Short mmCIF file of C-alpha atoms in Angstrom, two decimals:
data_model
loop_
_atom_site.label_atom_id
_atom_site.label_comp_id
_atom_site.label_asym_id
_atom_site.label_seq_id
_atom_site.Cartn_x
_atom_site.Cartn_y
_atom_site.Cartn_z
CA UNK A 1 -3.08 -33.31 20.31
CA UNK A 2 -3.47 -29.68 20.99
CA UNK A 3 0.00 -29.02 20.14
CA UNK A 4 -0.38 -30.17 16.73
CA UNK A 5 -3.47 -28.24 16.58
CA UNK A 6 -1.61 -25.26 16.82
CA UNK A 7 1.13 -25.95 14.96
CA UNK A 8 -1.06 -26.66 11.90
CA UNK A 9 -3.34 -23.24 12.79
CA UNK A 10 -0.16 -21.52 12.32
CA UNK A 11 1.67 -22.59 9.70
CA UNK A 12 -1.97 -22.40 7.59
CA UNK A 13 -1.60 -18.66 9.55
CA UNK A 14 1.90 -18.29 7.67
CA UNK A 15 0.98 -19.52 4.77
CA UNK A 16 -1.87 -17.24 4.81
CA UNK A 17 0.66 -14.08 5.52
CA UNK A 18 3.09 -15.47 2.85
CA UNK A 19 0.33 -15.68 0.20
CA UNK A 20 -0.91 -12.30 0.83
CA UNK A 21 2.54 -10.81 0.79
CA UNK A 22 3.03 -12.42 -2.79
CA UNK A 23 -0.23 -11.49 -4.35
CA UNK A 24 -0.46 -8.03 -3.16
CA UNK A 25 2.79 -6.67 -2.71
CA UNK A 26 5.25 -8.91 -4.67
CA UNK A 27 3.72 -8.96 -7.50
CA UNK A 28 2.52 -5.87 -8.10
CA UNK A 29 5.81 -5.19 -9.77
CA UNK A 30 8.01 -2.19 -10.08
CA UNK A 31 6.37 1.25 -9.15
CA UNK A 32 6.20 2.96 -12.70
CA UNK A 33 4.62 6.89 -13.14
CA UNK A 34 3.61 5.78 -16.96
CA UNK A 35 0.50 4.66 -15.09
CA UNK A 36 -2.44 7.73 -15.15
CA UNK A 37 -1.53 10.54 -13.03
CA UNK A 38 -3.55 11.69 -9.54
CA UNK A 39 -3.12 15.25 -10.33
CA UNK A 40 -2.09 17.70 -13.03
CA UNK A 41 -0.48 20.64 -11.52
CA UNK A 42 2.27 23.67 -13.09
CA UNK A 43 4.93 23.48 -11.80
CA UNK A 44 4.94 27.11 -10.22
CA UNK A 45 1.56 26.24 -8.66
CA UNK A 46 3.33 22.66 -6.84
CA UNK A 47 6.20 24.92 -5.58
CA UNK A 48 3.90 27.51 -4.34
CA UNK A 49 1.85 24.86 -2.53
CA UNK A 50 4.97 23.49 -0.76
CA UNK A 51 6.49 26.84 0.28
CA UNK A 52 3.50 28.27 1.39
CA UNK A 53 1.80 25.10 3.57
CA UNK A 54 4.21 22.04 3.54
CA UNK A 55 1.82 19.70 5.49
CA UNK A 56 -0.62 20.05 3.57
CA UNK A 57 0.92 19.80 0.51
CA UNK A 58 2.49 16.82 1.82
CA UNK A 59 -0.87 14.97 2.80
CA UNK A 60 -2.36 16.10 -0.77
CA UNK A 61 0.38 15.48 -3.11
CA UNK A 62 3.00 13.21 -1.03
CA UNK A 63 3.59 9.30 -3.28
CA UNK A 64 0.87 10.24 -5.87
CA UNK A 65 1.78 10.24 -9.51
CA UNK A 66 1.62 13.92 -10.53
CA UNK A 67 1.61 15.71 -14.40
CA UNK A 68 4.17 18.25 -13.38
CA UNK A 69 4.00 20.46 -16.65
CA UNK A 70 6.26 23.58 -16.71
CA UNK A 71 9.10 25.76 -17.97
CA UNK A 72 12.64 23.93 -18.57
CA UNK A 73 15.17 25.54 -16.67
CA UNK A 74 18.27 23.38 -16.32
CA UNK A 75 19.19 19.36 -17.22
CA UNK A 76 21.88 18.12 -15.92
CA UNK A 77 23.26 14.22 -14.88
CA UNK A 78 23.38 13.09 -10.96
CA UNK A 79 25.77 10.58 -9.39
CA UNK A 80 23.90 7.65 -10.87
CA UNK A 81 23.57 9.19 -14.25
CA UNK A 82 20.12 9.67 -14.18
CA UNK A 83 19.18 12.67 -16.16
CA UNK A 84 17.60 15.47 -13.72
CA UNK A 85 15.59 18.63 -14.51
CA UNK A 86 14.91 21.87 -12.62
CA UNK A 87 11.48 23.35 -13.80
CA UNK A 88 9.41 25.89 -12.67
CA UNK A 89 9.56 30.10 -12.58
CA UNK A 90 13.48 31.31 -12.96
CA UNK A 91 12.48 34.09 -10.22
CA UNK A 92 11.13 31.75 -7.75
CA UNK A 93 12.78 30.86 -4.96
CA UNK A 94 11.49 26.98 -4.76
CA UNK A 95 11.29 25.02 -8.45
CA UNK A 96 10.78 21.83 -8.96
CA UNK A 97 13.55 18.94 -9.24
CA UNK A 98 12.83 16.12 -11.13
CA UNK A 99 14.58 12.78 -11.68
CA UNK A 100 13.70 11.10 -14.75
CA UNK A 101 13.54 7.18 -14.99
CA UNK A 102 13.41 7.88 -18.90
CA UNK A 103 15.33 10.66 -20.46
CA UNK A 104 14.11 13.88 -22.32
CA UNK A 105 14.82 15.60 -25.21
CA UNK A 106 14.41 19.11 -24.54
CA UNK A 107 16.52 22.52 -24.09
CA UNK A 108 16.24 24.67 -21.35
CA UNK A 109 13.42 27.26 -22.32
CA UNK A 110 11.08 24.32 -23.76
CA UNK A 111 7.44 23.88 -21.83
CA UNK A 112 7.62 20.29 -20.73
CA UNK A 113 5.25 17.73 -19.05
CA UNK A 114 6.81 15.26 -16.99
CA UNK A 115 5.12 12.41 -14.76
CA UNK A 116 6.66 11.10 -12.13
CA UNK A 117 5.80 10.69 -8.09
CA UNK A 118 6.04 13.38 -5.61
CA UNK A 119 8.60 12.61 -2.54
CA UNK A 120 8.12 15.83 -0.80
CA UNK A 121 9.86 18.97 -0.60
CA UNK A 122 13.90 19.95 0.89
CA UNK A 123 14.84 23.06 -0.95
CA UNK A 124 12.67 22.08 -3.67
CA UNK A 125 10.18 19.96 -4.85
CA UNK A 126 10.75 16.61 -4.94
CA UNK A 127 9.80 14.56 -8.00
CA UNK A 128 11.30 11.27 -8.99
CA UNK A 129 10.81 8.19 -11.87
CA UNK A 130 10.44 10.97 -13.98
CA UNK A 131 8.80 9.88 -17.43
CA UNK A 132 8.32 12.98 -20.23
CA UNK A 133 4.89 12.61 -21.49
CA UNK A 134 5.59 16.07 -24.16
CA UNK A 135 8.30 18.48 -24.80
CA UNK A 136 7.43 21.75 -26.91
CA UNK A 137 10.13 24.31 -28.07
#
């Protein structure tokens, strides 16, 4: 009797887990930046942040959805031919890199505003599922 006790506490237990699982992680879909933004930050000012105190940067800006909005300063196509952009100051040392789930048409030289989520910071910013919310010549 006390076996099937337990075995019926834990499979409701499972069931439990499984349900959960589905309602708040399954289907919550896709993670999409066209949601609202965390933050709205330049571009120089998120490189800036990351150069000067990477921790903290990380633990402020690390998986939010950020308005990076900035100077265009190259576009170019990675290995899975998703467009990227460089923005930021051309004198800086760190910029920001950017990989857009949508595409953008702009030139280098435009002021863009891109949303997308931060990932962190190698030899630049990191900022991917890039969606342009404005591009101004």
């Amino acid at each position: 009797m006390k076996k099937t006790l337990w075995t019926i506490a834990a499979a409701i237990f499972l069931t439990g887990i499984i349900g959960w699982y589905y309602v708040f992680i399954y289907s919550s879909g896709p993670r999409s930046a066209e949601r609202k933004e965390d933050l709205r930050i330049s571009a120089d000012s998120l490189a800036i942040r990351f150069e000067s105190d990477e921790a903290g940067a990380n633990a402020r800006f690390l998986r939010k959805v950020l308005l990076v909005h900035g100077t265009l300063l190259e576009i170019s196509t990675n290995q899975q031919h998703q467009q990227t952009l460089l923005v930021g100051d051309a004198g800086a040392f760190v910029k920001v890199f950017i990989t857009m789930d949508k595409p953008i048409q702009a030139n280098p030289g435009d002021q863009v505003e891109i949303k997308g989520f931060c990932d962190g910071f190698l030899s630049d910013v990191v900022i991917t599922g890039g969606v342009p919310v404005i591009a101004n010549p």
